[in-house]
mmCIF file of C-alpha atoms (C1' of nucleotides) in Angstrom:
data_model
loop_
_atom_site.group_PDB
_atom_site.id
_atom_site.type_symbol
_atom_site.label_atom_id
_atom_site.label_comp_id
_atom_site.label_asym_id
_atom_site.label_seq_id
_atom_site.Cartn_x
_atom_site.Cartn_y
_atom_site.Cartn_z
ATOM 1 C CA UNK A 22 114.238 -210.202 38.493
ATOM 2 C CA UNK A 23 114.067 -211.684 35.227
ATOM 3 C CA UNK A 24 111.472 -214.274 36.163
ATOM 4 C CA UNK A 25 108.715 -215.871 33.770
ATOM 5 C CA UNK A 26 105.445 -214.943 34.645
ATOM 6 C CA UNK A 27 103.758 -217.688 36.686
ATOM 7 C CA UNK A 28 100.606 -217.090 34.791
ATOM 8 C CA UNK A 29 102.504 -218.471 31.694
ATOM 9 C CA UNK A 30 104.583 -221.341 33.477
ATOM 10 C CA UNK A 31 101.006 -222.588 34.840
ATOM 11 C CA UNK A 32 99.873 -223.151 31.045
ATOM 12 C CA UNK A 33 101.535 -226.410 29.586
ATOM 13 C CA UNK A 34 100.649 -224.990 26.365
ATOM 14 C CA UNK A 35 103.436 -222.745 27.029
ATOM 15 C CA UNK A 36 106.120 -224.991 28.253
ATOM 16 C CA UNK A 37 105.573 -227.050 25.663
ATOM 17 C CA UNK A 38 106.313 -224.050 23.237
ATOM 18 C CA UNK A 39 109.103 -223.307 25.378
ATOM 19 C CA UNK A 40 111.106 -225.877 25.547
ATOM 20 C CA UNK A 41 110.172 -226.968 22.319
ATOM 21 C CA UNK A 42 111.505 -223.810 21.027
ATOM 22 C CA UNK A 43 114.678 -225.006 23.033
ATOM 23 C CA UNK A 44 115.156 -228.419 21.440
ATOM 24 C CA UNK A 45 114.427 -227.749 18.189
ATOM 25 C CA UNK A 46 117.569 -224.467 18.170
ATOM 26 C CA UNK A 47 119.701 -226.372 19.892
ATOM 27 C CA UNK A 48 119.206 -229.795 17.536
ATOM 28 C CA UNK A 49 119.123 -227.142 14.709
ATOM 29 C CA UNK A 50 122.611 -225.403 15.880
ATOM 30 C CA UNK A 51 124.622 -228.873 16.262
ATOM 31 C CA UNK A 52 123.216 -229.540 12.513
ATOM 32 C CA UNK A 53 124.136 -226.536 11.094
ATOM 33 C CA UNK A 54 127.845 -227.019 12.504
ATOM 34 C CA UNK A 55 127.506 -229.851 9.439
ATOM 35 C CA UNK A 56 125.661 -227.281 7.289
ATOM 36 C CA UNK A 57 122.496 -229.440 7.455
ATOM 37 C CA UNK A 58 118.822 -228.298 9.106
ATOM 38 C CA UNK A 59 116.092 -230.295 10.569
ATOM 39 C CA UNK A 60 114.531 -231.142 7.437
ATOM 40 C CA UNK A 61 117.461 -232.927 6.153
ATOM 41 C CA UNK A 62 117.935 -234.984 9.166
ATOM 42 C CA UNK A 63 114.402 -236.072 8.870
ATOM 43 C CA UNK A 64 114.539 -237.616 5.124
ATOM 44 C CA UNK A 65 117.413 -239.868 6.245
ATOM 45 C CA UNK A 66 115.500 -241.076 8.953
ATOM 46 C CA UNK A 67 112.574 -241.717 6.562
ATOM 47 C CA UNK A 68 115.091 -243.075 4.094
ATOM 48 C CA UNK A 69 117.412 -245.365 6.816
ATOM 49 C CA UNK A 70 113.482 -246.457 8.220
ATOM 50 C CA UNK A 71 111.821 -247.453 5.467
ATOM 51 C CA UNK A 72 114.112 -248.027 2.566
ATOM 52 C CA UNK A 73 114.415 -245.854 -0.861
ATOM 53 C CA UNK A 74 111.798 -243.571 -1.334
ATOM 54 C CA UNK A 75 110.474 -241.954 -4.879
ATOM 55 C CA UNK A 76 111.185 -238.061 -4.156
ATOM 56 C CA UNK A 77 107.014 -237.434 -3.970
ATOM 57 C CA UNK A 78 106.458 -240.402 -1.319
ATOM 58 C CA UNK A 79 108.998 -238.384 0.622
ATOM 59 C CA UNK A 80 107.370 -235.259 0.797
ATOM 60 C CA UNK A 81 103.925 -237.183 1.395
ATOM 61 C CA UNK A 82 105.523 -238.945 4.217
ATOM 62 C CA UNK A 83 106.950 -235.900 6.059
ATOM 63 C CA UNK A 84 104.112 -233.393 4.780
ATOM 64 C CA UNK A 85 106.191 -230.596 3.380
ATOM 65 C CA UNK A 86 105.343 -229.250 -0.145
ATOM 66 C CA UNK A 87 107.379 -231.206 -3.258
ATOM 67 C CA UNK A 88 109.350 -228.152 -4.662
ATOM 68 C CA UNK A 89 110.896 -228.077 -1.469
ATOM 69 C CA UNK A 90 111.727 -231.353 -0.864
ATOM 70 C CA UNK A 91 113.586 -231.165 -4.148
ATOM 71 C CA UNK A 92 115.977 -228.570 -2.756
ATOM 72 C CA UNK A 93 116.580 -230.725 0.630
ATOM 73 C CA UNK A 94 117.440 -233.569 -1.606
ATOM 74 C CA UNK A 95 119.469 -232.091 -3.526
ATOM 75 C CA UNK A 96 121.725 -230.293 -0.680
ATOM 76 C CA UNK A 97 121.689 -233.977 1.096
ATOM 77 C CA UNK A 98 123.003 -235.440 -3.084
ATOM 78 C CA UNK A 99 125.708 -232.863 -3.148
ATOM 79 C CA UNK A 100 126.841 -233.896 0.365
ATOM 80 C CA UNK A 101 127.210 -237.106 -0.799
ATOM 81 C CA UNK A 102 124.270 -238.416 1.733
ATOM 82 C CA UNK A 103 121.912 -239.763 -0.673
ATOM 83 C CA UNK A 104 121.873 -240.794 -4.287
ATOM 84 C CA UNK A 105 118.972 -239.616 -6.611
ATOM 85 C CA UNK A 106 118.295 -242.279 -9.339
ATOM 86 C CA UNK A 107 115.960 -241.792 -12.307
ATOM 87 C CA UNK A 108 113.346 -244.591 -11.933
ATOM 88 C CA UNK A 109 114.354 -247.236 -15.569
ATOM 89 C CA UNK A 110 110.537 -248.078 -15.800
ATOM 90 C CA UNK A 111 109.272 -244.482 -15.236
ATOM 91 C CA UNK A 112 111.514 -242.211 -15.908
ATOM 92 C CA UNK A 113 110.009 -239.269 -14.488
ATOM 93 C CA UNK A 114 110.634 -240.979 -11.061
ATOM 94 C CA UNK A 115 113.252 -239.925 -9.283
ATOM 95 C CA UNK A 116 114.618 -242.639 -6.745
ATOM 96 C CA UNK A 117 116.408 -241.133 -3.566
ATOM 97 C CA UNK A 118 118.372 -244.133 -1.532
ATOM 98 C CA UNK A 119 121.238 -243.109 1.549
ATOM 99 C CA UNK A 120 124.323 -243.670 0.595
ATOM 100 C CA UNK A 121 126.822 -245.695 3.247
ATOM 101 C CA UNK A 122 128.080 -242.018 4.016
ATOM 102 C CA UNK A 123 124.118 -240.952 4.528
ATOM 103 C CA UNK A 124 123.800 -243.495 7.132
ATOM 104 C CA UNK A 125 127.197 -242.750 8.795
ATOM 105 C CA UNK A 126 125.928 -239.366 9.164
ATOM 106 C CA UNK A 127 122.564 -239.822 11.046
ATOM 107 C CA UNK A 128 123.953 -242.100 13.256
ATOM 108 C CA UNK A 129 125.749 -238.927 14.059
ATOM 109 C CA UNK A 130 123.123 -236.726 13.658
ATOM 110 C CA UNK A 131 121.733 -239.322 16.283
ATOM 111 C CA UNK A 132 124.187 -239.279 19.049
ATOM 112 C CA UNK A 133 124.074 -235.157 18.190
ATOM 113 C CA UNK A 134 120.288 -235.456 19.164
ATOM 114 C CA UNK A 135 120.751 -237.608 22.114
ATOM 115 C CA UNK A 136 123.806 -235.783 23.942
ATOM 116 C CA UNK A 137 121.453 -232.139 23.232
ATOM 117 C CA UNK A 138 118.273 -234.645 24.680
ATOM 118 C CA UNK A 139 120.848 -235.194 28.033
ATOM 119 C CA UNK A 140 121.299 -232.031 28.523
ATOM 120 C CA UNK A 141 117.681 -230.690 27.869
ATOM 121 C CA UNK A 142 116.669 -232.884 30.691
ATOM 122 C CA UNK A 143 119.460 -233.026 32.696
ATOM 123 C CA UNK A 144 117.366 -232.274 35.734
ATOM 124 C CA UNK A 145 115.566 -235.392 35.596
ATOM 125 C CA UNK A 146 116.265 -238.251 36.804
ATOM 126 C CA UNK A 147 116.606 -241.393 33.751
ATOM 127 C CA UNK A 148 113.040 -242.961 34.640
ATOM 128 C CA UNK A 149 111.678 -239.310 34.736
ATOM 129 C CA UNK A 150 112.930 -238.891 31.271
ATOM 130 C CA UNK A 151 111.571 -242.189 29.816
ATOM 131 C CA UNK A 152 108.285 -241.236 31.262
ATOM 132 C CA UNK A 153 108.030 -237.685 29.802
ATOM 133 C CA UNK A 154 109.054 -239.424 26.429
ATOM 134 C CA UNK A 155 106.532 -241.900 26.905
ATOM 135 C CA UNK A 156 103.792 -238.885 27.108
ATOM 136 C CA UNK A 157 105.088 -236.930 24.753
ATOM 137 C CA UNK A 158 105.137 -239.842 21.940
ATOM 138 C CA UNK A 159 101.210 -240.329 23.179
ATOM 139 C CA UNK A 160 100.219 -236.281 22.447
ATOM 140 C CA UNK A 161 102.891 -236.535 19.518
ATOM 141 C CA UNK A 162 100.131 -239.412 17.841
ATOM 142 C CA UNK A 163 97.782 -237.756 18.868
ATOM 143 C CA UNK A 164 98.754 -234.257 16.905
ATOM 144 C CA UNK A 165 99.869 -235.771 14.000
ATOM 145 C CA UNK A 166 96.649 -238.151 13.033
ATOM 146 C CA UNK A 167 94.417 -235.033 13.083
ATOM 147 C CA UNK A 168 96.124 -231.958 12.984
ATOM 148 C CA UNK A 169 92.644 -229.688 12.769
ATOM 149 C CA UNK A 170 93.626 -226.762 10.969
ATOM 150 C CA UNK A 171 96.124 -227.622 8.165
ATOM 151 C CA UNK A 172 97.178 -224.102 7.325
ATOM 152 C CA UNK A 173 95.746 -220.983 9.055
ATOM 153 C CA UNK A 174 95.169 -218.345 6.372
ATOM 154 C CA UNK A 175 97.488 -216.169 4.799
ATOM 155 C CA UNK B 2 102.167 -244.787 4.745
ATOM 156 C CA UNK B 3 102.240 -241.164 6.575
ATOM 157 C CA UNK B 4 103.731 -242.353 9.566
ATOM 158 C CA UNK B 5 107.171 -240.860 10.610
ATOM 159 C CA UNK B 6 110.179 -242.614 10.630
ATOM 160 C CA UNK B 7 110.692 -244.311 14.332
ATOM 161 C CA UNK B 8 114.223 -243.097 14.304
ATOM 162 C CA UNK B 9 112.830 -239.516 15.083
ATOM 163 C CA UNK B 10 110.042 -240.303 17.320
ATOM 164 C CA UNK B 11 112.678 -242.165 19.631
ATOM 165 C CA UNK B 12 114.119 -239.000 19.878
ATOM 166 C CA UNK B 13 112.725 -237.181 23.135
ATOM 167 C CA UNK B 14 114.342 -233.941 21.230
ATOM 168 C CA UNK B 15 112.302 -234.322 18.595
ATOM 169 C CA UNK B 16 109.388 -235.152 20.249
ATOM 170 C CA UNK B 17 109.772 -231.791 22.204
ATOM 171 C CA UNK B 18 110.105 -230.100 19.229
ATOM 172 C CA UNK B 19 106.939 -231.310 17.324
ATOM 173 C CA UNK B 20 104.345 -230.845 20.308
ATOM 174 C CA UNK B 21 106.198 -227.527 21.273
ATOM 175 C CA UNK B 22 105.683 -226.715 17.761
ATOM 176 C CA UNK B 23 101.898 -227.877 17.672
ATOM 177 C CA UNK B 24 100.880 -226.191 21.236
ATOM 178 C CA UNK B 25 101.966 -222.784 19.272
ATOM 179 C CA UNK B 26 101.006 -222.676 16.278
ATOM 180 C CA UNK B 27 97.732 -223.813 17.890
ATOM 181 C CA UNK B 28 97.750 -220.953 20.395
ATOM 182 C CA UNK B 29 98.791 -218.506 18.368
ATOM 183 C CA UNK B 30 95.665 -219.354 15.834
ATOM 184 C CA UNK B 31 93.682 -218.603 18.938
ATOM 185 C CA UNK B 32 95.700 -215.296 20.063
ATOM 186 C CA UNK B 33 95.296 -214.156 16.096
ATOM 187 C CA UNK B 34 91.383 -213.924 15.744
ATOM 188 C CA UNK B 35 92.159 -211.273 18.648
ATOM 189 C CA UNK B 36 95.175 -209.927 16.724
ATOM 190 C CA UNK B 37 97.165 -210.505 19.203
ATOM 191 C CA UNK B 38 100.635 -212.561 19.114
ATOM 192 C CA UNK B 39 102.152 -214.654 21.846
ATOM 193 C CA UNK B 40 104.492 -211.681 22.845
ATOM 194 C CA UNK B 41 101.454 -209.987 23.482
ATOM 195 C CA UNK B 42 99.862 -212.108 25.686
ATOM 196 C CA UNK B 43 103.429 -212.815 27.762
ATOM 197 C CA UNK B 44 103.698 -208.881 28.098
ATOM 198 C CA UNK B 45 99.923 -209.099 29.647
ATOM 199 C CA UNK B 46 101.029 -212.023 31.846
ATOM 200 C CA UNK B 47 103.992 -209.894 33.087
ATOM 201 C CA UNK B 48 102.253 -206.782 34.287
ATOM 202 C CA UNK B 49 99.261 -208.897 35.607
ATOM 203 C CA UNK B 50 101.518 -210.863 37.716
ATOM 204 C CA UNK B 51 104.074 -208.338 38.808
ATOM 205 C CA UNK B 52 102.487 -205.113 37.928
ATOM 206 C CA UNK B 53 103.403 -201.990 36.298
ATOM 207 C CA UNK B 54 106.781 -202.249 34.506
ATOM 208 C CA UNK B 55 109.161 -199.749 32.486
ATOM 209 C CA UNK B 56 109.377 -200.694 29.274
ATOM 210 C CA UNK B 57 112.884 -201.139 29.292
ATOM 211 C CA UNK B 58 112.389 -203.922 32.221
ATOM 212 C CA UNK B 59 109.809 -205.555 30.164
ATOM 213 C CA UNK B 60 111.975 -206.331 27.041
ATOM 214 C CA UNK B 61 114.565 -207.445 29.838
ATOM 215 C CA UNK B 62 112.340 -210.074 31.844
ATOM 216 C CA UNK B 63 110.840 -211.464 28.681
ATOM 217 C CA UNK B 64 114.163 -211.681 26.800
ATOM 218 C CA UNK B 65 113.153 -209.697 23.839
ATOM 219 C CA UNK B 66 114.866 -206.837 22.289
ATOM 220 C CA UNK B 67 113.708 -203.315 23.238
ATOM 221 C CA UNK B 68 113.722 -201.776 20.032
ATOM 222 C CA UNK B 69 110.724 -205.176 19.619
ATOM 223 C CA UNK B 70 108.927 -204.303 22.840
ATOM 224 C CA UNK B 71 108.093 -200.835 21.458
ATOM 225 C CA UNK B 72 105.590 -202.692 18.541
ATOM 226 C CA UNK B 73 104.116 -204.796 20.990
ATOM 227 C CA UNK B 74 103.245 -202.531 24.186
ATOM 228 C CA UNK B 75 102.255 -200.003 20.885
ATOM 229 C CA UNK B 76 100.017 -202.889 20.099
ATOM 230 C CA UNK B 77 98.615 -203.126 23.343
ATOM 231 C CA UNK B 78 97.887 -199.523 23.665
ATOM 232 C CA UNK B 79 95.852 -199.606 20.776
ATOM 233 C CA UNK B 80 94.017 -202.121 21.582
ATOM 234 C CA UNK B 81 93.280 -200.128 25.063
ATOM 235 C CA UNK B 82 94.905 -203.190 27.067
ATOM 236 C CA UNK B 83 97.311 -201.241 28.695
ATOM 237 C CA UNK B 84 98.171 -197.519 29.395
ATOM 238 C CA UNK B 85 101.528 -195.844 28.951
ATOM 239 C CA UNK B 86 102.151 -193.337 31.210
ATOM 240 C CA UNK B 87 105.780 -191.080 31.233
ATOM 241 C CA UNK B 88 107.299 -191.195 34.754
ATOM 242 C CA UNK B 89 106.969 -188.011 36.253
ATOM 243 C CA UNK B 90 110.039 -188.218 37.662
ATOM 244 C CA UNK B 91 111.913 -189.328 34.765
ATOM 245 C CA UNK B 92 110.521 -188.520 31.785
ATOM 246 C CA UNK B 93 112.241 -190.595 29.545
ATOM 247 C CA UNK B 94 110.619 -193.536 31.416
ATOM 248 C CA UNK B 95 107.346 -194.613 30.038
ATOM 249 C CA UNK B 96 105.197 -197.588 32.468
ATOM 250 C CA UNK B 97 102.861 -199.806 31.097
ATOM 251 C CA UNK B 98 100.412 -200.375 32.834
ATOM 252 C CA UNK B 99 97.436 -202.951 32.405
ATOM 253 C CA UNK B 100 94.015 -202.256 32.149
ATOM 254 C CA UNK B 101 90.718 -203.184 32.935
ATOM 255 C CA UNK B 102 90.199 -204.509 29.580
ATOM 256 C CA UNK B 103 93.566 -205.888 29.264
ATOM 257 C CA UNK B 104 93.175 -207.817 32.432
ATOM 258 C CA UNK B 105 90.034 -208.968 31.057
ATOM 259 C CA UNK B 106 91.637 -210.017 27.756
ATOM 260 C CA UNK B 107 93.908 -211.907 29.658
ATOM 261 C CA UNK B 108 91.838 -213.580 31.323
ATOM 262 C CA UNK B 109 90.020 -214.714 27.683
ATOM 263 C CA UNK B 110 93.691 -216.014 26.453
ATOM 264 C CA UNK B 111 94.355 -218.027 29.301
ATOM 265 C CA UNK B 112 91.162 -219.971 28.639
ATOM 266 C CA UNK B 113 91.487 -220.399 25.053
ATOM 267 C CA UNK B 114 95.536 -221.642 26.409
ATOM 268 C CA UNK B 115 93.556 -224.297 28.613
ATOM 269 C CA UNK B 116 91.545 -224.930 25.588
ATOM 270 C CA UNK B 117 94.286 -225.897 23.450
ATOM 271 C CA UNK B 118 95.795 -227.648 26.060
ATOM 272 C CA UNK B 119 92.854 -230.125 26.796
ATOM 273 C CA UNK B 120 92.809 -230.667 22.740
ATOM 274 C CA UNK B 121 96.552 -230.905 22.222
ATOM 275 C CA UNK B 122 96.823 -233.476 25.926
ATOM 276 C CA UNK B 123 93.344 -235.164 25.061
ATOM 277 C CA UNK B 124 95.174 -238.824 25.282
ATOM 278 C CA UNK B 125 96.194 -238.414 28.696
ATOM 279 C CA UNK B 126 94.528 -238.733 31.678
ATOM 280 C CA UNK B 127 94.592 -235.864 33.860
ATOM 281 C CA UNK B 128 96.869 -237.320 36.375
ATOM 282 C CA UNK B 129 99.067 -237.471 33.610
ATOM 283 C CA UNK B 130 98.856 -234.298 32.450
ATOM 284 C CA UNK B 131 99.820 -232.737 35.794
ATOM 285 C CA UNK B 132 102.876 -235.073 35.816
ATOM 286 C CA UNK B 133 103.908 -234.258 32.324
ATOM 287 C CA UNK B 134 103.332 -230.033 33.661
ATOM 288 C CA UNK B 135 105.449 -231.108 36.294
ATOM 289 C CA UNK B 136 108.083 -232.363 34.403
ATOM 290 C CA UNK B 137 107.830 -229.630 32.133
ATOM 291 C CA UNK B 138 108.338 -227.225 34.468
ATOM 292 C CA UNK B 139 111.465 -228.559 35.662
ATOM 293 C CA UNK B 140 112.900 -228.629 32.323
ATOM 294 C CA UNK B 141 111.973 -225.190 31.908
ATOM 295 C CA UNK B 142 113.490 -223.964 34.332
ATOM 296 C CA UNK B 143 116.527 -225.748 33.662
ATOM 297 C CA UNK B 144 116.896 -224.226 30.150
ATOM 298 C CA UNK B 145 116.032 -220.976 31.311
ATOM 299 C CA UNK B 146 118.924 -220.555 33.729
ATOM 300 C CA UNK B 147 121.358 -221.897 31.435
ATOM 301 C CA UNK B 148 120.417 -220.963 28.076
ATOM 302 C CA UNK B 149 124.260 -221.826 27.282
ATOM 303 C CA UNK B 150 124.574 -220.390 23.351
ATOM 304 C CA UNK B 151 122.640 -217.029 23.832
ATOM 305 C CA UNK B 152 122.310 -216.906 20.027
ATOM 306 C CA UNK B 153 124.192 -218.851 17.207
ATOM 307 C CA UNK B 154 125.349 -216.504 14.812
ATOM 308 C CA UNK B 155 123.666 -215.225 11.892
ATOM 309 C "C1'" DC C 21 99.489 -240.784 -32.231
ATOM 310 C "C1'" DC C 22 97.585 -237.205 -29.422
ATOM 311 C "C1'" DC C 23 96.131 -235.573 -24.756
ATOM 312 C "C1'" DA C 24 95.523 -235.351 -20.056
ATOM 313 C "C1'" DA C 25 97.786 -236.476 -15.864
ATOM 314 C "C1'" DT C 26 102.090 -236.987 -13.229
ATOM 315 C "C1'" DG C 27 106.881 -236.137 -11.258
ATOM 316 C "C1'" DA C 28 110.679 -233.238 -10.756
ATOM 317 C "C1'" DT C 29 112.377 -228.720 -11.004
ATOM 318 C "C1'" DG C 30 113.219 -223.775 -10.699
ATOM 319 C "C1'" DG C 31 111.578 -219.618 -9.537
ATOM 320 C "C1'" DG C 32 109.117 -216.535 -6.902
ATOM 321 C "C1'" DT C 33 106.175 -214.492 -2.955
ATOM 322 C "C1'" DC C 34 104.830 -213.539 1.611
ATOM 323 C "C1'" DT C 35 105.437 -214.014 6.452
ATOM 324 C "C1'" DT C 36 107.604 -214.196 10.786
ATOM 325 C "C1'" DC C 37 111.421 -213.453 13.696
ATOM 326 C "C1'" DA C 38 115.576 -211.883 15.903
ATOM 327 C "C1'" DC C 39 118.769 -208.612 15.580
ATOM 328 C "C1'" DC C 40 120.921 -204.254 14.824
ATOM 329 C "C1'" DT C 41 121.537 -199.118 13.952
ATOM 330 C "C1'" DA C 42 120.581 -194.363 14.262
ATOM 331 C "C1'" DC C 43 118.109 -190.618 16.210
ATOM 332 C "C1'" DT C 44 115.782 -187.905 19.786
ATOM 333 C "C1'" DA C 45 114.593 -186.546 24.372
ATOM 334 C "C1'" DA C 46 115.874 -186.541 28.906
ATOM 335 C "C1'" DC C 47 118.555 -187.305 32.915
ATOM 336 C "C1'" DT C 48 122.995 -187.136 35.772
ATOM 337 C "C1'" DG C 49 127.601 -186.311 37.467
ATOM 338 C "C1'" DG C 50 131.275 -183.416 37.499
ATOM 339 C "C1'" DC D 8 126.024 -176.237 32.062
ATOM 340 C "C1'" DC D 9 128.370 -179.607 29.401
ATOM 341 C "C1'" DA D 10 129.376 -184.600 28.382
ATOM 342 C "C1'" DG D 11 128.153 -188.953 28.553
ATOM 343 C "C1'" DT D 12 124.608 -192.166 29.334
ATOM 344 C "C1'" DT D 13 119.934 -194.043 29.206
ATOM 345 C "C1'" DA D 14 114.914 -194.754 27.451
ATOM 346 C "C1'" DG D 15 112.090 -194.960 23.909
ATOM 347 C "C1'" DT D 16 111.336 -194.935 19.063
ATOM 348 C "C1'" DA D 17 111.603 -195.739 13.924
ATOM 349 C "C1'" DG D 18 113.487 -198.259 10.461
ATOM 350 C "C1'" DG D 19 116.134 -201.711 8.031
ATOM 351 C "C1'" DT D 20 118.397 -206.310 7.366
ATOM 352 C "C1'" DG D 21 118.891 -211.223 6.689
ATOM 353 C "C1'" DA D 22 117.587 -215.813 7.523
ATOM 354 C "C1'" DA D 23 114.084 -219.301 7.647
ATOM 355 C "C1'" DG D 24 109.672 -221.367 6.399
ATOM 356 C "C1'" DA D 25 105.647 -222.460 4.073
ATOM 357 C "C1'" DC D 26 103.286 -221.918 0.028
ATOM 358 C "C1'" DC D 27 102.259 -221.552 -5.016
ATOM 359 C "C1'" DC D 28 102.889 -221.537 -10.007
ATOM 360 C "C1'" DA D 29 105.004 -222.335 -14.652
ATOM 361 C "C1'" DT D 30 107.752 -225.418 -17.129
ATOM 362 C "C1'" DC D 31 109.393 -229.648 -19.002
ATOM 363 C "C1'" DA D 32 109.875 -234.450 -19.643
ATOM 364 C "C1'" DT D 33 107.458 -238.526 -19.378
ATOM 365 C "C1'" DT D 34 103.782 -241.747 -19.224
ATOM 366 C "C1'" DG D 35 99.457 -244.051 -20.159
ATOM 367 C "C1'" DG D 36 94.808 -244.190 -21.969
ATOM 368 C "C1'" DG D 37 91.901 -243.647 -25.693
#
DNA sequence: CCCAATGATGGGTCTTCACCTACTAACTGG
DNA sequence: CCAGTTAGTAGGTGAAGACCCATCATTGGG
């Protein structure tokens, strides 16, 4: 009765839409239970990965526009996630670095991502589920190294 | 220097979430130079595959609101992709109906779907794009049965 | 020492999206 | 034939996202 059209579940364009749209509001709701969004979660990967980032490198690195990484930053500073520290040799610089609280979090965030991940694909079996990731980091690379059409007009 | 922090692409739910992301907004580029949405195209897919609906069952199969599925079969109309008839019967009733052209139009959107699909899966082979369909599919349906928080409050 | 470029901000706009309400026409059961 | 319910419709709301610009402090080159 309230089936998907088959013409729709034949197109892998749409289940990857689909259950995209899935993980990314269910990740999004067990953030929000700690009043943080996707975004957030993603700068203290990049900061946990690769060390202390200046606040522009950041925005480079995750490709979202600088004026708004200055508002994630500073909802993650009043959380007490990172500190923001004004560069001594250039101090226009603003130098974001997770605090021990910062990293305590995303290792929750983490778990949070991984326990939503288990029950995304509960119906697969555990070397099904290593395979699709396998795939998916493969298109993923693909994607992200040349992304076509950077905006579509406005 | 632009490459994303490994903590997120070990994450299968973030993985999901990027492509998902990517395979729409790349869809939907396609669906626009026809001014058409991906509602639109799922409300073609629906009467194509099980034929003439009441509105009232097409907001329910497709999980939208009806007050939503007024705009888009409107839309439709329009465009002369379906007709809307009032039930004889019951005149409150209005079924949509596809037409020629809208079965046509269909037709167009589900090759521009493969399209995006060969660009967005280019890295894998095709054996292993029917796997990850197949894998897909089963996670799809998995989420769809249980969609667990029906929405997260506002 | 001045000027152009740079980094961080704050502010604002413009969409899209899901949801929700109220109203009208029409049907149905008592 | 009246009351309550249902279908479609119009409209509004609020959140989220991506984008863009003006401002201000700072820096570095000439």
């Amino acid at each position: 009765m309230s089936e998907t059209p088959p013409s729709l579940l034949g197109l892998t364009t749409y289940l990857l839409s689909k259950t995209g749209k899935a993980a990314r509001s269910r990740l999004a709701a067990r953030l929000a239970e700690r009043d943080l969004r996707l975004w957030h979660m993603a700068v203290l990967s990049a900061l946990v990965d690769f060390g202390p980032h200046v606040q522009r490198e950041l925005a480079a690195r995750l490709g979202i526009d600088r004026s708004d990484m200055v508002k994630i930053v500073d909802d993650l500073a009043v959380a007490g996630l990172v500190d923001r520290a004004r560069d001594t040799i250039d101090r226009r610089r603003v130098t974001v670095t997770p605090t021990r609280a910062g990293r305590a979090m995303l290792a929750d965030l983490q778990a949070e991502a991984l326990a939503v991940q288990q029950e995304l694909l509960a119906p697969l079996t555990s070397p099904e589920q290593a395979q699709l990731a396998a795939l998916l980091r493969r298109v993923h690379a693909h994607v992200h190294e040349g992304p076509e059409e950077p905006r579509s007009g406005r």
